[in-house]
Amino acid sequence: MALGGNPIFNGKNFRGATQAPPVPSYTHGQPQYGQPAWAAQPPMTSDQLQEMYNQPAAGPAETGRMTFDDVIVKTAACLAVLLLGAAVTLFVAPGTANLLMIVGALGGFALGMVNSFKKQPSPALILTYAGLEGLFLGGLTRLLDGMFPGVGLQAVIGTLAVFGVTLALFKSGKVRATPRLFASS
């Protein structure tokens, strides 16, 4: 019997049986030879079942899930650390502000990369990143405010207003994260 046009498959080693013999196995659910039989789990009584079903449902703390409130609180904490870093840079001597801006930019980039590639998020690194970005943004605001007077204060007020309104809308439930919200028209 020829198995196609391949001369290897038509050789003497491939003549005869074309399937491997069955592998010895045991029936699923049965113990292997020489092993003790498995005992069945005793059934629960109706009282035990009712007690189990009467337990309260697991909340976010028990399941490890993050809620919108968790996101809002953590985002607000990061913003507070960022504003603290920006305030430090805004109220120091000009030469020191430039140095802090560079440290914030490079350190923020480095921590951004580290946080991106970590398997588990680290709250300490995330808050440190927010602080370094605050140093950078405070220095940049100070630099731009020196070139264009008044632009720094307007940018800070606008950013805080948008951030606060967005958090308030999500917290109140007036805006919900749905696929329709993120759909582009």
CSV table of C-alpha atoms in Angstrom, one decimal:
chain,number,residue,atom,x,y,z
A,1,MET,CA,0.0,0.0,0.0
A,2,ALA,CA,1.6,3.3,-1.1
A,3,LEU,CA,1.1,6.3,1.2
A,4,GLY,CA,1.3,9.0,-1.4
A,5,GLY,CA,4.3,10.0,-3.5
A,6,ASN,CA,6.7,10.3,-0.7
A,7,PRO,CA,9.4,7.6,-1.0
A,8,ILE,CA,10.1,7.6,2.7
A,9,PHE,CA,6.6,6.7,3.6
A,10,ASN,CA,6.6,4.0,0.9
A,11,GLY,CA,9.7,2.4,2.5
A,12,LYS,CA,9.7,-1.0,4.3
A,13,ASN,CA,9.5,0.7,7.8
A,14,PHE,CA,6.1,2.2,6.9
A,15,ARG,CA,4.5,-0.9,5.5
A,16,GLY,CA,1.9,-2.7,7.5
A,17,ALA,CA,0.2,-1.1,10.5
A,18,THR,CA,-0.2,2.6,10.2
A,19,GLN,CA,-1.5,3.2,13.7
A,20,ALA,CA,0.3,2.9,17.1
A,21,PRO,CA,-1.0,0.3,19.5
A,22,PRO,CA,-3.3,1.6,22.2
A,23,VAL,CA,-1.7,2.9,25.3
A,24,PRO,CA,-2.7,0.9,28.5
A,25,SER,CA,-4.9,3.1,30.7
A,26,TYR,CA,-7.4,2.8,33.4
A,27,THR,CA,-11.0,3.8,33.5
A,28,HIS,CA,-11.6,7.4,34.7
A,29,GLY,CA,-12.8,7.5,38.3
A,30,GLN,CA,-11.4,4.1,39.1
A,31,PRO,CA,-8.3,3.5,41.2
A,32,GLN,CA,-5.2,2.1,39.5
A,33,TYR,CA,-4.0,-1.4,40.3
A,34,GLY,CA,-2.9,-1.8,43.9
A,35,GLN,CA,-4.3,1.5,45.0
A,36,PRO,CA,-7.1,1.7,47.6
A,37,ALA,CA,-10.5,2.7,46.4
A,38,TRP,CA,-11.6,6.3,46.8
A,39,ALA,CA,-14.2,7.1,49.3
A,40,ALA,CA,-17.2,9.2,48.3
A,41,GLN,CA,-17.7,12.5,49.9
A,42,PRO,CA,-20.6,12.4,52.4
A,43,PRO,CA,-23.6,14.4,51.3
A,44,MET,CA,-24.5,17.6,53.1
A,45,THR,CA,-27.7,17.8,55.1
A,46,SER,CA,-30.4,20.3,54.1
A,47,ASP,CA,-29.6,22.3,57.2
A,48,GLN,CA,-25.9,22.5,56.2
A,49,LEU,CA,-26.8,23.6,52.7
A,50,GLN,CA,-29.2,26.2,53.9
A,51,GLU,CA,-26.6,27.6,56.3
A,52,MET,CA,-24.1,27.8,53.4
A,53,TYR,CA,-26.5,29.7,51.2
A,54,ASN,CA,-27.6,32.1,53.9
A,55,GLN,CA,-24.0,33.5,54.2
A,56,PRO,CA,-23.6,37.1,53.0
A,57,ALA,CA,-22.1,37.5,49.5
A,58,ALA,CA,-18.4,38.2,49.3
A,59,GLY,CA,-17.5,41.9,48.9
A,60,PRO,CA,-14.5,43.6,47.2
A,61,ALA,CA,-12.3,43.1,50.3
A,62,GLU,CA,-12.9,39.3,50.3
A,63,THR,CA,-12.5,38.9,46.5
A,64,GLY,CA,-9.6,41.2,46.0
A,65,ARG,CA,-11.5,43.2,43.4
A,66,MET,CA,-11.0,46.9,42.9
A,67,THR,CA,-14.1,49.2,42.9
A,68,PHE,CA,-14.6,52.6,41.4
A,69,ASP,CA,-14.3,54.1,44.9
A,70,ASP,CA,-10.9,52.4,45.2
A,71,VAL,CA,-9.8,53.9,41.9
A,72,ILE,CA,-11.0,57.3,42.9
A,73,VAL,CA,-9.3,57.3,46.3
A,74,LYS,CA,-6.0,56.0,44.8
A,75,THR,CA,-6.1,58.5,42.0
A,76,ALA,CA,-6.8,61.3,44.4
A,77,ALA,CA,-3.8,60.1,46.6
A,78,CYS,CA,-1.5,60.1,43.6
A,79,LEU,CA,-2.7,63.6,42.6
A,80,ALA,CA,-2.0,64.9,46.1
A,81,VAL,CA,1.5,63.5,46.0
A,82,LEU,CA,2.0,65.0,42.5
A,83,LEU,CA,0.8,68.4,43.7
A,84,LEU,CA,3.1,68.2,46.7
A,85,GLY,CA,6.1,67.5,44.4
A,86,ALA,CA,5.0,70.4,42.1
A,87,ALA,CA,4.7,72.8,45.1
A,88,VAL,CA,8.3,71.9,46.1
A,89,THR,CA,9.6,72.8,42.7
A,90,LEU,CA,7.5,75.9,42.4
A,91,PHE,CA,8.7,77.4,45.7
A,92,VAL,CA,12.5,76.8,45.6
A,93,ALA,CA,15.3,78.9,44.0
A,94,PRO,CA,15.3,78.9,40.2
A,95,GLY,CA,18.6,77.0,39.8
A,96,THR,CA,17.4,74.3,42.2
A,97,ALA,CA,14.0,74.2,40.4
A,98,ASN,CA,15.7,73.3,37.1
A,99,LEU,CA,17.7,70.6,38.8
A,100,LEU,CA,14.6,69.2,40.4
A,101,MET,CA,12.8,69.3,37.1
A,102,ILE,CA,15.5,67.2,35.4
A,103,VAL,CA,15.6,64.7,38.4
A,104,GLY,CA,11.8,64.5,38.2
A,105,ALA,CA,11.8,63.9,34.4
A,106,LEU,CA,14.6,61.2,34.4
A,107,GLY,CA,13.4,59.6,37.7
A,108,GLY,CA,9.8,59.6,36.5
A,109,PHE,CA,10.8,58.0,33.2
A,110,ALA,CA,12.9,55.3,35.0
A,111,LEU,CA,10.1,54.5,37.5
A,112,GLY,CA,7.5,54.6,34.7
A,113,MET,CA,9.5,51.8,32.9
A,114,VAL,CA,10.0,49.8,36.1
A,115,ASN,CA,6.3,50.1,37.0
A,116,SER,CA,5.3,49.1,33.5
A,117,PHE,CA,7.3,45.9,33.5
A,118,LYS,CA,6.7,44.8,37.1
A,119,LYS,CA,4.4,41.7,37.5
A,120,GLN,CA,2.7,43.1,40.6
A,121,PRO,CA,2.1,46.9,41.1
A,122,SER,CA,4.0,48.5,44.0
A,123,PRO,CA,2.1,51.3,45.7
A,124,ALA,CA,5.3,52.8,47.0
A,125,LEU,CA,6.8,53.0,43.5
A,126,ILE,CA,3.6,54.4,42.1
A,127,LEU,CA,3.5,57.2,44.7
A,128,THR,CA,7.2,57.8,44.2
A,129,TYR,CA,6.5,58.1,40.5
A,130,ALA,CA,3.7,60.6,41.2
A,131,GLY,CA,6.1,62.6,43.3
A,132,LEU,CA,8.8,62.7,40.7
A,133,GLU,CA,6.3,63.7,38.0
A,134,GLY,CA,5.2,66.4,40.4
A,135,LEU,CA,8.8,67.7,40.5
A,136,PHE,CA,8.9,67.7,36.7
A,137,LEU,CA,5.5,69.3,36.2
A,138,GLY,CA,6.3,72.0,38.8
A,139,GLY,CA,9.6,72.8,37.1
A,140,LEU,CA,8.0,72.9,33.7
A,141,THR,CA,5.1,75.1,34.9
A,142,ARG,CA,7.7,77.4,36.5
A,143,LEU,CA,9.7,77.5,33.2
A,144,LEU,CA,6.7,78.2,31.0
A,145,ASP,CA,5.3,80.8,33.5
A,146,GLY,CA,8.6,82.6,33.2
A,147,MET,CA,8.3,82.7,29.4
A,148,PHE,CA,4.5,83.4,29.3
A,149,PRO,CA,3.3,85.0,32.5
A,150,GLY,CA,0.1,83.6,33.9
A,151,VAL,CA,0.0,80.4,31.8
A,152,GLY,CA,1.2,78.2,34.7
A,153,LEU,CA,-1.6,79.2,37.0
A,154,GLN,CA,-4.2,78.8,34.3
A,155,ALA,CA,-2.9,75.3,33.5
A,156,VAL,CA,-3.0,74.3,37.1
A,157,ILE,CA,-6.5,75.6,37.7
A,158,GLY,CA,-7.8,74.0,34.5
A,159,THR,CA,-6.2,70.7,35.3
A,160,LEU,CA,-7.5,70.6,38.8
A,161,ALA,CA,-11.0,71.6,37.7
A,162,VAL,CA,-11.3,68.9,35.0
A,163,PHE,CA,-9.8,66.3,37.4
A,164,GLY,CA,-12.1,67.2,40.2
A,165,VAL,CA,-15.3,67.3,38.0
A,166,THR,CA,-14.4,64.0,36.4
A,167,LEU,CA,-13.8,62.3,39.8
A,168,ALA,CA,-17.1,63.8,41.2
A,169,LEU,CA,-19.1,62.7,38.2
A,170,PHE,CA,-17.8,59.1,38.4
A,171,LYS,CA,-18.2,59.1,42.2
A,172,SER,CA,-21.8,60.3,42.0
A,173,GLY,CA,-22.7,57.8,39.3
A,174,LYS,CA,-23.8,60.5,36.8
A,175,VAL,CA,-21.1,59.1,34.4
A,176,ARG,CA,-20.5,55.4,34.2
A,177,ALA,CA,-17.7,53.5,32.4
A,178,THR,CA,-19.6,51.7,29.6
A,179,PRO,CA,-18.5,50.8,26.1
A,180,ARG,CA,-20.7,53.6,24.8
A,181,LEU,CA,-18.7,56.1,26.8
A,182,PHE,CA,-15.4,55.0,25.1
A,183,ALA,CA,-16.9,54.6,21.6
A,184,SER,CA,-15.6,57.1,19.0
A,185,SER,CA,-18.1,58.6,16.7
